[in-house]
mmCIF file of C-alpha atoms in Angstrom:
data_model
loop_
_atom_site.group_PDB
_atom_site.id
_atom_site.type_symbol
_atom_site.label_atom_id
_atom_site.label_comp_id
_atom_site.label_asym_id
_atom_site.label_seq_id
_atom_site.Cartn_x
_atom_site.Cartn_y
_atom_site.Cartn_z
ATOM 1 C CA MET X 1 20.728 13.586 3.469
ATOM 2 C CA LYS X 2 17.554 11.625 2.967
ATOM 3 C CA GLU X 3 15.719 12.298 -0.239
ATOM 4 C CA ALA X 4 12.205 13.135 0.851
ATOM 5 C CA LYS X 5 9.365 12.531 -1.501
ATOM 6 C CA PRO X 6 6.245 14.522 -0.696
ATOM 7 C CA GLY X 7 3.391 12.204 0.097
ATOM 8 C CA LYS X 8 0.725 14.613 -1.022
ATOM 9 C CA LEU X 9 -2.866 13.580 -0.624
ATOM 10 C CA ASN X 10 -4.329 12.861 -3.988
ATOM 11 C CA VAL X 11 -7.847 14.232 -3.864
ATOM 12 C CA HIS X 12 -8.634 13.038 -7.352
ATOM 13 C CA GLN X 13 -8.412 9.407 -6.355
ATOM 14 C CA GLN X 14 -11.704 8.470 -4.776
ATOM 15 C CA HIS X 15 -12.354 5.522 -2.511
ATOM 16 C CA GLU X 16 -15.474 3.587 -3.208
ATOM 17 C CA ASN X 17 -16.241 1.170 -0.401
ATOM 18 C CA GLY X 18 -12.502 1.117 0.438
ATOM 19 C CA HIS X 19 -11.412 -0.253 -2.931
ATOM 20 C CA PHE X 20 -8.630 1.287 -4.917
ATOM 21 C CA SER X 21 -9.499 3.431 -7.882
ATOM 22 C CA PRO X 22 -7.976 1.827 -10.980
ATOM 23 C CA PHE X 23 -4.259 2.407 -11.215
ATOM 24 C CA LYS X 24 -1.476 0.937 -13.229
ATOM 25 C CA PHE X 25 0.581 -1.844 -11.758
ATOM 26 C CA ALA X 26 3.666 0.219 -12.556
ATOM 27 C CA LYS X 27 2.686 2.656 -9.823
ATOM 28 C CA LEU X 28 3.566 -0.005 -7.259
ATOM 29 C CA LEU X 29 7.219 0.298 -8.276
ATOM 30 C CA ASP X 30 7.293 3.978 -9.168
ATOM 31 C CA PRO X 31 9.181 6.167 -6.664
ATOM 32 C CA GLU X 32 7.773 9.282 -8.370
ATOM 33 C CA ALA X 33 4.139 8.276 -7.797
ATOM 34 C CA SER X 34 2.157 10.170 -5.186
ATOM 35 C CA TRP X 35 0.351 8.131 -2.576
ATOM 36 C CA ASP X 36 -2.802 8.595 -0.591
ATOM 37 C CA LYS X 37 -2.378 7.471 3.033
ATOM 38 C CA ASP X 38 -5.183 4.933 2.724
ATOM 39 C CA GLN X 39 -3.881 3.515 -0.543
ATOM 40 C CA LEU X 40 -0.372 3.073 0.796
ATOM 41 C CA GLY X 41 -1.731 1.459 3.964
ATOM 42 C CA ASP X 42 -3.782 -0.975 1.900
ATOM 43 C CA ILE X 43 -0.821 -1.892 -0.302
ATOM 44 C CA LEU X 44 1.369 -2.551 2.729
ATOM 45 C CA HIS X 45 -1.413 -4.627 4.303
ATOM 46 C CA TRP X 46 -1.752 -6.892 1.286
ATOM 47 C CA ILE X 47 2.002 -7.272 0.853
ATOM 48 C CA ARG X 48 2.178 -8.460 4.448
ATOM 49 C CA GLN X 49 -0.615 -10.982 3.858
ATOM 50 C CA VAL X 50 1.059 -12.392 0.731
ATOM 51 C CA VAL X 51 4.414 -12.693 2.524
ATOM 52 C CA ALA X 52 2.681 -14.340 5.500
ATOM 53 C CA LEU X 53 0.902 -16.872 3.280
ATOM 54 C CA PHE X 54 4.085 -17.659 1.357
ATOM 55 C CA CYS X 55 6.174 -18.106 4.504
ATOM 56 C CA GLY X 56 3.485 -20.194 6.186
ATOM 57 C CA LEU X 57 3.185 -22.529 3.213
ATOM 58 C CA LEU X 58 6.976 -22.781 2.867
ATOM 59 C CA TRP X 59 7.666 -23.308 6.581
ATOM 60 C CA GLY X 60 4.960 -25.983 6.650
ATOM 61 C CA ALA X 61 6.154 -27.744 3.507
ATOM 62 C CA ILE X 62 9.859 -28.025 4.402
ATOM 63 C CA PRO X 63 8.916 -28.439 7.399
ATOM 64 C CA VAL X 64 10.507 -26.267 10.034
ATOM 65 C CA ALA X 65 9.550 -26.371 13.691
ATOM 66 C CA GLY X 66 10.185 -24.172 16.682
ATOM 67 C CA GLY X 67 9.065 -20.785 17.923
ATOM 68 C CA ILE X 68 12.187 -19.135 16.475
ATOM 69 C CA TRP X 69 10.647 -19.420 13.018
ATOM 70 C CA ILE X 70 7.863 -17.055 14.066
ATOM 71 C CA PHE X 71 10.450 -14.387 14.794
ATOM 72 C CA ILE X 72 12.262 -15.154 11.553
ATOM 73 C CA PHE X 73 8.997 -14.627 9.700
ATOM 74 C CA LEU X 74 8.412 -11.325 11.529
ATOM 75 C CA ALA X 75 11.909 -10.145 10.637
ATOM 76 C CA ILE X 76 11.498 -11.106 6.960
ATOM 77 C CA SER X 77 8.028 -9.587 6.703
ATOM 78 C CA THR X 78 9.051 -6.339 8.394
ATOM 79 C CA GLY X 79 12.217 -6.138 6.322
ATOM 80 C CA ILE X 80 10.262 -6.513 3.093
ATOM 81 C CA ILE X 81 7.749 -3.836 4.087
ATOM 82 C CA TYR X 82 10.465 -1.429 5.182
ATOM 83 C CA GLY X 83 12.509 -2.091 2.044
ATOM 84 C CA TYR X 84 9.459 -1.534 -0.128
ATOM 85 C CA TYR X 85 8.347 1.821 1.226
ATOM 86 C CA ALA X 86 11.786 3.220 2.108
ATOM 87 C CA MET X 87 13.882 2.030 -0.835
ATOM 88 C CA ILE X 88 11.524 1.299 -3.712
ATOM 89 C CA LEU X 89 8.819 3.901 -3.153
ATOM 90 C CA LYS X 90 11.193 6.266 -1.329
ATOM 91 C CA ILE X 91 8.357 7.428 0.895
ATOM 92 C CA ASP X 92 8.925 10.107 3.516
ATOM 93 C CA GLU X 93 7.495 8.198 6.470
ATOM 94 C CA GLU X 94 6.790 11.407 8.405
ATOM 95 C CA GLU X 95 4.094 12.221 5.861
ATOM 96 C CA PHE X 96 2.346 8.956 6.703
ATOM 97 C CA GLY X 97 2.568 8.870 10.474
ATOM 98 C CA GLY X 98 6.098 7.540 10.937
ATOM 99 C CA HIS X 99 7.703 4.115 10.680
ATOM 100 C CA ALA X 100 5.459 2.604 13.370
ATOM 101 C CA ALA X 101 2.278 3.479 11.502
ATOM 102 C CA LEU X 102 3.561 2.002 8.250
ATOM 103 C CA LEU X 103 5.113 -1.098 9.774
ATOM 104 C CA GLN X 104 2.036 -2.013 11.762
ATOM 105 C CA GLU X 105 -0.295 -2.054 8.722
ATOM 106 C CA GLY X 106 -1.753 -5.549 8.524
ATOM 107 C CA LEU X 107 0.749 -6.902 11.079
ATOM 108 C CA PHE X 108 -1.627 -8.791 13.357
ATOM 109 C CA ALA X 109 -3.682 -10.240 10.499
ATOM 110 C CA SER X 110 -0.484 -11.365 8.786
ATOM 111 C CA ILE X 111 0.685 -13.166 11.940
ATOM 112 C CA THR X 112 -2.590 -15.107 12.068
ATOM 113 C CA VAL X 113 -2.443 -15.880 8.329
ATOM 114 C CA PHE X 114 1.135 -17.102 8.734
ATOM 115 C CA LEU X 115 0.334 -19.295 11.742
ATOM 116 C CA LEU X 116 -2.757 -20.730 10.073
ATOM 117 C CA ALA X 117 -0.924 -21.611 6.855
ATOM 118 C CA TRP X 118 2.068 -23.024 8.733
ATOM 119 C CA ILE X 119 -0.042 -25.147 11.094
ATOM 120 C CA LEU X 120 -2.322 -26.468 8.327
ATOM 121 C CA VAL X 121 0.447 -27.478 5.912
ATOM 122 C CA TYR X 122 2.549 -28.917 8.737
ATOM 123 C CA SER X 123 -0.356 -30.978 10.107
ATOM 124 C CA LEU X 124 -1.694 -32.195 6.780
ATOM 125 C CA ALA X 125 1.559 -32.876 4.930
ATOM 126 C CA HIS X 126 3.670 -34.487 7.642
ATOM 127 C CA PHE X 127 1.320 -36.649 9.718
ATOM 128 C CA MET J 1 -17.025 -39.368 -2.614
ATOM 129 C CA ALA J 2 -13.438 -39.601 -3.853
ATOM 130 C CA THR J 3 -12.764 -36.154 -2.377
ATOM 131 C CA GLN J 4 -14.172 -37.239 0.973
ATOM 132 C CA GLN J 5 -12.010 -40.352 0.990
ATOM 133 C CA PHE J 6 -8.968 -38.307 0.014
ATOM 134 C CA LEU J 7 -9.613 -35.753 2.765
ATOM 135 C CA SER J 8 -10.278 -38.369 5.427
ATOM 136 C CA SER J 9 -6.932 -40.019 4.639
ATOM 137 C CA PHE J 10 -5.267 -37.083 6.431
ATOM 138 C CA LYS J 11 -4.788 -37.598 10.145
ATOM 139 C CA TYR J 12 -5.751 -34.000 10.864
ATOM 140 C CA SER J 13 -8.465 -33.543 8.250
ATOM 141 C CA ASP J 14 -10.686 -32.030 10.966
ATOM 142 C CA SER J 15 -8.602 -28.871 10.626
ATOM 143 C CA LEU J 16 -9.945 -28.424 7.097
ATOM 144 C CA THR J 17 -13.498 -28.725 8.415
ATOM 145 C CA VAL J 18 -12.790 -25.985 10.967
ATOM 146 C CA VAL J 19 -11.304 -23.737 8.274
ATOM 147 C CA ALA J 20 -14.213 -24.353 5.883
ATOM 148 C CA ILE J 21 -16.818 -23.604 8.561
ATOM 149 C CA SER J 22 -14.915 -20.458 9.621
ATOM 150 C CA PHE J 23 -14.767 -19.275 6.032
ATOM 151 C CA CYS J 24 -18.505 -19.801 5.504
ATOM 152 C CA THR J 25 -19.255 -18.113 8.838
ATOM 153 C CA ALA J 26 -17.142 -15.114 7.857
ATOM 154 C CA ILE J 27 -19.087 -14.720 4.605
ATOM 155 C CA VAL J 28 -22.425 -15.023 6.401
ATOM 156 C CA CYS J 29 -21.363 -12.490 9.065
ATOM 157 C CA GLU J 30 -20.212 -9.972 6.471
ATOM 158 C CA ALA J 31 -23.457 -10.451 4.534
ATOM 159 C CA ILE J 32 -25.466 -9.761 7.704
ATOM 160 C CA SER J 33 -23.252 -6.754 8.473
ATOM 161 C CA TRP J 34 -23.773 -5.404 4.984
ATOM 162 C CA LEU J 35 -27.519 -5.846 5.310
ATOM 163 C CA LEU J 36 -27.794 -4.210 8.736
ATOM 164 C CA ILE J 37 -24.916 -1.744 8.735
ATOM 165 C CA TYR J 38 -22.886 -1.007 5.642
ATOM 166 C CA ARG J 39 -25.672 -0.300 3.141
ATOM 167 C CA THR J 40 -27.455 2.149 5.457
ATOM 168 C CA ASN J 41 -27.218 5.881 4.824
ATOM 169 C CA SER J 42 -26.342 6.539 8.470
ATOM 170 C CA TYR J 43 -23.222 4.395 8.218
ATOM 171 C CA LYS J 44 -22.154 5.904 4.886
ATOM 172 C CA SER J 45 -22.529 9.462 6.124
ATOM 173 C CA LEU J 46 -20.721 8.751 9.423
ATOM 174 C CA LYS J 47 -17.875 7.042 7.579
ATOM 175 C CA SER J 48 -17.456 9.860 5.091
ATOM 176 C CA SER J 49 -17.536 12.496 7.853
ATOM 177 C CA ILE J 50 -14.824 10.597 9.727
ATOM 178 C CA ASP J 51 -12.723 10.353 6.567
ATOM 179 C CA ARG J 52 -13.191 14.069 5.878
ATOM 180 C CA ALA J 53 -12.371 15.087 9.445
ATOM 181 C CA ALA J 54 -9.295 12.850 9.566
ATOM 182 C CA LYS J 55 -7.953 14.268 6.295
ATOM 183 C CA LYS J 56 -8.722 17.829 7.389
ATOM 184 C CA LEU J 57 -6.961 17.249 10.698
ATOM 185 C CA GLU J 58 -3.926 15.851 8.963
ATOM 186 C CA THR J 59 -3.742 18.815 6.592
ATOM 187 C CA MET J 60 -4.128 21.300 9.435
ATOM 188 C CA LYS J 61 -1.454 19.628 11.554
ATOM 189 C CA THR J 62 1.109 19.662 8.770
ATOM 190 C CA ASP J 63 0.221 23.113 7.544
ATOM 191 C CA GLN J 64 0.976 25.213 10.614
ATOM 192 C CA ASN J 65 2.798 28.545 10.221
ATOM 193 C CA PRO J 66 4.880 28.917 13.408
ATOM 194 C CA ASN J 67 5.658 32.563 12.724
ATOM 195 C CA LYS J 68 2.294 34.186 13.406
ATOM 196 C CA LEU J 69 1.218 33.688 17.029
ATOM 197 C CA SER J 70 -2.381 34.809 16.483
ATOM 198 C CA THR J 71 -2.737 32.449 13.496
ATOM 199 C CA LYS J 72 -1.195 29.655 15.574
ATOM 200 C CA LYS J 73 -3.718 30.160 18.407
ATOM 201 C CA SER J 74 -6.714 30.105 16.117
ATOM 202 C CA LYS J 75 -5.252 27.108 14.250
ATOM 203 C CA THR J 76 -4.914 25.212 17.545
ATOM 204 C CA LYS J 77 -8.546 25.989 18.366
ATOM 205 C CA LYS J 78 -9.631 24.777 14.938
ATOM 206 C CA ILE J 79 -7.611 21.597 15.344
ATOM 207 C CA ASP J 80 -9.262 20.976 18.733
ATOM 208 C CA ARG J 81 -12.689 21.480 17.173
ATOM 209 C CA VAL J 82 -11.988 19.053 14.340
ATOM 210 C CA GLU J 83 -10.535 16.487 16.773
ATOM 211 C CA THR J 84 -13.633 16.732 18.957
ATOM 212 C CA SER J 85 -15.854 16.319 15.919
ATOM 213 C CA LEU J 86 -13.803 13.292 14.830
ATOM 214 C CA LYS J 87 -14.115 11.678 18.266
ATOM 215 C CA GLU J 88 -17.868 12.259 18.319
ATOM 216 C CA SER J 89 -18.321 10.779 14.850
ATOM 217 C CA SER J 90 -16.193 7.768 15.807
ATOM 218 C CA ARG J 91 -18.271 7.246 18.933
ATOM 219 C CA ASP J 92 -21.523 7.530 16.986
ATOM 220 C CA LEU J 93 -20.212 5.022 14.443
ATOM 221 C CA SER J 94 -19.271 2.570 17.210
ATOM 222 C CA LEU J 95 -22.679 2.896 18.866
ATOM 223 C CA PHE J 96 -24.467 2.453 15.554
ATOM 224 C CA LYS J 97 -22.546 -0.689 14.695
ATOM 225 C CA PHE J 98 -22.885 -2.082 18.221
ATOM 226 C CA LYS J 99 -26.649 -2.279 18.002
ATOM 227 C CA SER J 100 -26.581 -4.155 14.698
ATOM 228 C CA GLY J 101 -23.567 -6.243 15.663
ATOM 229 C CA ALA J 102 -25.579 -8.201 18.230
ATOM 230 C CA VAL J 103 -27.054 -10.335 15.439
ATOM 231 C CA VAL J 104 -23.594 -11.194 14.112
ATOM 232 C CA ALA J 105 -22.424 -11.958 17.640
ATOM 233 C CA LEU J 106 -25.294 -14.415 18.016
ATOM 234 C CA VAL J 107 -24.319 -16.188 14.782
ATOM 235 C CA LEU J 108 -20.721 -16.472 15.975
ATOM 236 C CA ILE J 109 -21.778 -17.872 19.347
ATOM 237 C CA VAL J 110 -23.987 -20.486 17.672
ATOM 238 C CA VAL J 111 -21.193 -21.514 15.265
ATOM 239 C CA PHE J 112 -18.663 -21.718 18.094
ATOM 240 C CA GLY J 113 -21.046 -23.875 20.124
ATOM 241 C CA PHE J 114 -21.594 -26.127 17.121
ATOM 242 C CA LEU J 115 -17.859 -26.529 16.490
ATOM 243 C CA ASN J 116 -17.281 -27.145 20.186
ATOM 244 C CA SER J 117 -19.812 -29.952 20.229
ATOM 245 C CA LEU J 118 -18.199 -31.511 17.146
ATOM 246 C CA PHE J 119 -14.566 -31.272 18.191
ATOM 247 C CA GLU J 120 -14.465 -31.113 21.981
ATOM 248 C CA GLY J 121 -11.557 -33.134 23.295
ATOM 249 C CA LYS J 122 -10.242 -33.811 19.764
ATOM 250 C CA VAL J 123 -6.828 -32.849 18.434
ATOM 251 C CA VAL J 124 -7.577 -31.107 15.142
ATOM 252 C CA ALA J 125 -4.020 -30.086 14.197
ATOM 253 C CA LYS J 126 -0.390 -30.319 15.209
ATOM 254 C CA LEU J 127 1.488 -27.178 16.149
ATOM 255 C CA PRO J 128 5.010 -26.816 14.721
ATOM 256 C CA PHE J 129 6.062 -24.980 17.873
ATOM 257 C CA LYS J 130 5.522 -25.252 21.618
ATOM 258 C CA PRO J 131 3.108 -22.506 22.699
ATOM 259 C CA ILE J 132 3.440 -20.681 26.001
ATOM 260 C CA GLY J 133 1.172 -18.790 28.386
ATOM 261 C CA ILE J 134 -2.282 -17.853 27.203
ATOM 262 C CA VAL J 135 -1.632 -19.375 23.762
ATOM 263 C CA MET J 136 -0.976 -22.705 25.419
ATOM 264 C CA LYS J 137 -4.220 -22.427 27.419
ATOM 265 C CA MET J 138 -6.166 -21.765 24.235
ATOM 266 C CA SER J 139 -4.425 -24.324 22.041
ATOM 267 C CA HIS J 140 -4.645 -27.136 24.589
ATOM 268 C CA ARG J 141 -8.156 -26.379 25.846
ATOM 269 C CA GLY J 142 -10.147 -29.522 26.556
ATOM 270 C CA LEU J 143 -7.393 -31.879 25.360
ATOM 271 C CA LYS J 144 -6.022 -34.789 27.328
ATOM 272 C CA GLY J 145 -2.322 -35.534 27.655
ATOM 273 C CA GLU J 146 0.728 -33.370 28.103
ATOM 274 C CA ASP J 147 1.798 -32.866 24.490
ATOM 275 C CA ALA J 148 1.861 -29.075 24.138
ATOM 276 C CA THR J 149 1.912 -29.301 20.345
ATOM 277 C CA ASP J 150 -1.571 -30.814 20.178
ATOM 278 C CA CYS J 151 -3.965 -28.167 18.877
ATOM 279 C CA SER J 152 -7.613 -27.884 19.868
ATOM 280 C CA MET J 153 -10.424 -26.445 17.765
ATOM 281 C CA VAL J 154 -10.509 -23.236 19.825
ATOM 282 C CA PHE J 155 -7.059 -22.007 18.796
ATOM 283 C CA LEU J 156 -7.497 -22.963 15.146
ATOM 284 C CA TYR J 157 -10.911 -21.300 15.057
ATOM 285 C CA PHE J 158 -9.420 -18.184 16.629
ATOM 286 C CA LEU J 159 -6.713 -18.015 13.933
ATOM 287 C CA CYS J 160 -9.257 -18.651 11.179
ATOM 288 C CA SER J 161 -11.636 -15.993 12.504
ATOM 289 C CA ILE J 162 -9.051 -13.252 12.742
ATOM 290 C CA SER J 163 -7.244 -13.989 9.496
ATOM 291 C CA ILE J 164 -10.274 -14.674 7.304
ATOM 292 C CA ARG J 165 -12.563 -11.966 8.656
ATOM 293 C CA THR J 166 -9.939 -9.220 8.749
ATOM 294 C CA ASN J 167 -8.913 -9.842 5.169
ATOM 295 C CA LEU J 168 -12.461 -10.339 3.967
ATOM 296 C CA GLN J 169 -13.496 -7.030 5.520
ATOM 297 C CA LYS J 170 -10.464 -5.376 3.956
ATOM 298 C CA PHE J 171 -11.195 -6.893 0.565
ATOM 299 C CA LEU J 172 -14.834 -5.875 0.632
ATOM 300 C CA GLY J 173 -14.020 -2.403 1.931
ATOM 301 C CA PHE J 174 -15.785 -2.850 5.262
ATOM 302 C CA SER J 175 -12.765 -2.103 7.452
ATOM 303 C CA PRO J 176 -13.245 0.775 9.893
ATOM 304 C CA PRO J 177 -11.872 4.096 8.574
ATOM 305 C CA ARG J 178 -8.281 4.792 9.602
ATOM 306 C CA GLY J 179 -9.234 8.074 11.206
ATOM 307 C CA ALA J 180 -11.639 6.368 13.623
ATOM 308 C CA ALA J 181 -10.474 5.780 17.205
ATOM 309 C CA GLY J 182 -9.445 2.252 18.097
ATOM 310 C CA ALA J 183 -7.059 1.340 15.313
ATOM 311 C CA GLY J 184 -3.804 0.375 17.014
ATOM 312 C CA LEU J 185 -0.925 -2.014 16.760
ATOM 313 C CA PHE J 186 -3.209 -4.994 16.574
ATOM 314 C CA PRO J 187 -6.319 -3.975 14.680
ATOM 315 C CA MET J 188 -8.877 -6.777 15.008
ATOM 316 C CA PRO J 189 -11.678 -7.421 12.561
ATOM 317 C CA ASP J 190 -14.288 -4.790 13.208
ATOM 318 C CA PRO J 191 -15.336 -5.688 16.773
ATOM 319 C CA LYS J 192 -18.790 -4.143 16.495
ATOM 320 C CA THR J 193 -19.683 -6.766 13.915
ATOM 321 C CA ASN J 194 -18.455 -9.635 16.111
#
């Protein structure tokens, strides 16, 4: 049986212009921490962007070529996001709108970041 | 001078120019948006009412007692009222940003025209994959030859715009509130500031 962790809304954590309120880095790895929907969405967004940038730079540096590597990136990126919220944070996804809502956070922006990094490194380093 | 020489030694150094101009444009557009939209009281109050309504709606939807029929009916009515209020606030926010977004749209059109005049017909980058369909049309726009991996300014500028502006808006806290209508699988940078 899945261990559900209540994703209670934390009313004491205020958003000012969309920025996080100060929180310890340890919270990012703490399965007991409670998450605000916006905070969790932001974290997942930025993780996607970092993974996209890393993959783009790596794919471009090696280099790898072919459309298949776009799908490989999507699989890796999605796997990391899913692993993070399901296994590390142990989030009950129903409290946050389901898997689709969590997995689509920052998806499109991350695809463009990945393509941009990949194309730039590939073009500049290998021609 | 040494930097210029170093950069021009790359075959596709034009791609860096496109990225740099896109980055500067994104900063200018967000500055204009802040000036005309984000610092105004109307925007702040609309945003906070959307946030409040979205959170209230979420709480009401997860807090339903299925046992009492009369409570359930009145709860459904309340949910409908909050949803209507949320839709109205979202619409008002969109309209408000639309009026001010015309200035940003003008800046983007001017920058695109400028980049087009600089790089029309030039290959600015090499794609590490063969694009298909509409991506191919965009990436090969205005280029001669049949090499599908040649990349025109249009596609690179498109990638720069989406990636830089979306993340800049996110970083600065200017992204549209999650409760507002329009956020879907592919949330673009706030279209009313385009």
